[in-house]
């Protein structure tokens, strides 16, 4: 299993900063906002009330109920608490899922560019990742017929991530419907990673689990929407047997997510007024940053596909170097840390995260221009 490229690059950027290097880091896939105060206060209450003991492997009952209600209310998914699980981040939900459903040699279709961890998790479970490309000229939106041609008798799952990391693409409802119909027709699982669902600037979010509930596992979490990356709380819903198998993996690995963080997440999901106000504020800030970054890149002659969601831009690196790794090294020398697209299967691109302040983005654009000169 390869280490996560995004984690490694971000760690390198942080180390350079600690050494006093003047560096703009556009690497981290996490909000730069602090966790909302009402969520932090809920954690303090949990501590004061002694809610510090082990939790059940699938999560505390109160949070599982809130997760089920969230999926019903926001995604149109008719699920019960028994069809939900709380995990150590959305990453563990995906990891446990692949451990639960894959036998050696099972194939999992992943749409490239993809989040770096999908294929590695599949390989770790003995599966075989099968890449299906999405193209810049098509806005990185999947072509259902291209996906269909990749299906074989060994296909066990298809991973869909909308809004997408690293492209920022938001998949249209008709595309997601077509993919859900394929899951039904060929009897494989649809893994819908919806962690960025609240960060959409054009278009609308659609959960394909509404069409194929017995074939879909929907994964989400508190990290991106509520700026709770370090709290490590993810959640998922799906067929009861799959959820139970995922909980069995937890019971023999982490036991359960952090109990205090679970009570804090319960507040994030149930205090709707405060949480939605925070999401609206953050989403508008990201929208402004995206527009600033895209306008600046265009002004200095750099190409990027306009993202409709998440907080990433894939930038064409051909003006800087023959490949994305050399381009990232050159930009690091110029004082900007970016993530090479290599492990995303986004060759010839680097990923820029605009989950940072506008002043940092302006400084990065100035350094891009200097590097070009």
mmCIF file of N, CA and C in Angstrom, residues 10 41 52 86 101 126 137 146-147 152 154 173 179 204 212 251 258 275 282 314 320 336 346 356 361 364:
data_model
loop_
_atom_site.group_PDB
_atom_site.id
_atom_site.type_symbol
_atom_site.label_atom_id
_atom_site.label_comp_id
_atom_site.label_asym_id
_atom_site.label_seq_id
_atom_site.Cartn_x
_atom_site.Cartn_y
_atom_site.Cartn_z
ATOM 1 N N UNK A 10 1.381 17.619 2.168
ATOM 2 C CA UNK A 10 0.990 18.601 3.183
ATOM 3 C C UNK A 10 1.953 18.571 4.368
ATOM 4 N N UNK A 41 -18.815 23.684 22.104
ATOM 5 C CA UNK A 41 -19.484 23.743 23.405
ATOM 6 C C UNK A 41 -20.115 22.394 23.747
ATOM 7 N N UNK A 52 -17.205 9.863 28.495
ATOM 8 C CA UNK A 52 -15.838 9.590 28.032
ATOM 9 C C UNK A 52 -15.544 8.091 27.937
ATOM 10 N N UNK A 86 -21.329 4.969 12.316
ATOM 11 C CA UNK A 86 -20.446 6.102 12.579
ATOM 12 C C UNK A 86 -19.017 5.557 12.629
ATOM 13 N N UNK A 101 -16.898 -6.079 1.762
ATOM 14 C CA UNK A 101 -17.585 -6.578 0.560
ATOM 15 C C UNK A 101 -16.675 -7.249 -0.463
ATOM 16 N N UNK A 126 -7.706 -6.779 -1.204
ATOM 17 C CA UNK A 126 -7.565 -7.871 -2.154
ATOM 18 C C UNK A 126 -8.271 -7.644 -3.472
ATOM 19 N N UNK A 137 -12.109 18.016 -21.210
ATOM 20 C CA UNK A 137 -12.987 18.647 -22.197
ATOM 21 C C UNK A 137 -14.454 18.310 -21.964
ATOM 22 N N UNK A 146 -18.844 4.759 -21.203
ATOM 23 C CA UNK A 146 -17.457 4.386 -20.907
ATOM 24 C C UNK A 146 -17.418 3.508 -19.662
ATOM 25 N N UNK A 147 -18.249 3.834 -18.677
ATOM 26 C CA UNK A 147 -18.337 3.017 -17.463
ATOM 27 C C UNK A 147 -18.887 1.639 -17.798
ATOM 28 N N UNK A 152 -17.470 -6.068 -15.829
ATOM 29 C CA UNK A 152 -17.206 -7.480 -16.122
ATOM 30 C C UNK A 152 -17.951 -8.334 -15.088
ATOM 31 N N UNK A 154 -16.673 -9.828 -12.761
ATOM 32 C CA UNK A 154 -16.017 -9.676 -11.472
ATOM 33 C C UNK A 154 -16.285 -8.316 -10.845
ATOM 34 N N UNK A 173 -27.657 14.882 -12.368
ATOM 35 C CA UNK A 173 -28.569 13.833 -11.905
ATOM 36 C C UNK A 173 -28.737 12.738 -12.942
ATOM 37 N N UNK A 179 -25.809 5.568 -13.749
ATOM 38 C CA UNK A 179 -24.889 4.706 -13.012
ATOM 39 C C UNK A 179 -25.638 3.835 -12.004
ATOM 40 N N UNK A 204 -26.868 21.068 -8.572
ATOM 41 C CA UNK A 204 -27.533 20.592 -7.360
ATOM 42 C C UNK A 204 -27.014 19.209 -7.016
ATOM 43 N N UNK A 212 -31.362 3.194 -5.945
ATOM 44 C CA UNK A 212 -30.924 1.808 -5.764
ATOM 45 C C UNK A 212 -30.530 1.594 -4.305
ATOM 46 N N UNK A 251 -15.168 -3.268 15.151
ATOM 47 C CA UNK A 251 -15.072 -3.904 16.465
ATOM 48 C C UNK A 251 -13.726 -4.582 16.674
ATOM 49 N N UNK A 258 -14.125 8.285 18.550
ATOM 50 C CA UNK A 258 -14.015 9.048 19.784
ATOM 51 C C UNK A 258 -15.402 9.437 20.302
ATOM 52 N N UNK A 275 -25.845 25.337 12.442
ATOM 53 C CA UNK A 275 -24.975 24.612 11.521
ATOM 54 C C UNK A 275 -25.165 25.069 10.079
ATOM 55 N N UNK A 282 -19.415 29.550 5.000
ATOM 56 C CA UNK A 282 -18.214 28.935 4.438
ATOM 57 C C UNK A 282 -18.350 28.749 2.929
ATOM 58 N N UNK A 314 -7.966 21.799 -10.560
ATOM 59 C CA UNK A 314 -6.879 21.108 -11.246
ATOM 60 C C UNK A 314 -6.287 22.061 -12.276
ATOM 61 N N UNK A 320 4.893 24.929 -17.060
ATOM 62 C CA UNK A 320 5.960 24.946 -16.070
ATOM 63 C C UNK A 320 7.018 23.876 -16.302
ATOM 64 N N UNK A 336 5.298 28.047 -3.484
ATOM 65 C CA UNK A 336 3.912 27.582 -3.431
ATOM 66 C C UNK A 336 3.913 26.058 -3.394
ATOM 67 N N UNK A 346 -4.402 12.300 -12.421
ATOM 68 C CA UNK A 346 -4.630 13.583 -13.092
ATOM 69 C C UNK A 346 -3.293 14.048 -13.653
ATOM 70 N N UNK A 356 -8.197 28.245 1.794
ATOM 71 C CA UNK A 356 -7.241 29.133 2.453
ATOM 72 C C UNK A 356 -7.664 30.563 2.188
ATOM 73 N N UNK A 361 -4.143 33.227 -1.574
ATOM 74 C CA UNK A 361 -4.390 32.940 -2.986
ATOM 75 C C UNK A 361 -3.762 34.006 -3.873
ATOM 76 N N UNK A 364 -0.102 33.392 -3.954
ATOM 77 C CA UNK A 364 0.204 32.231 -4.795
ATOM 78 C C UNK A 364 0.160 32.602 -6.269
#
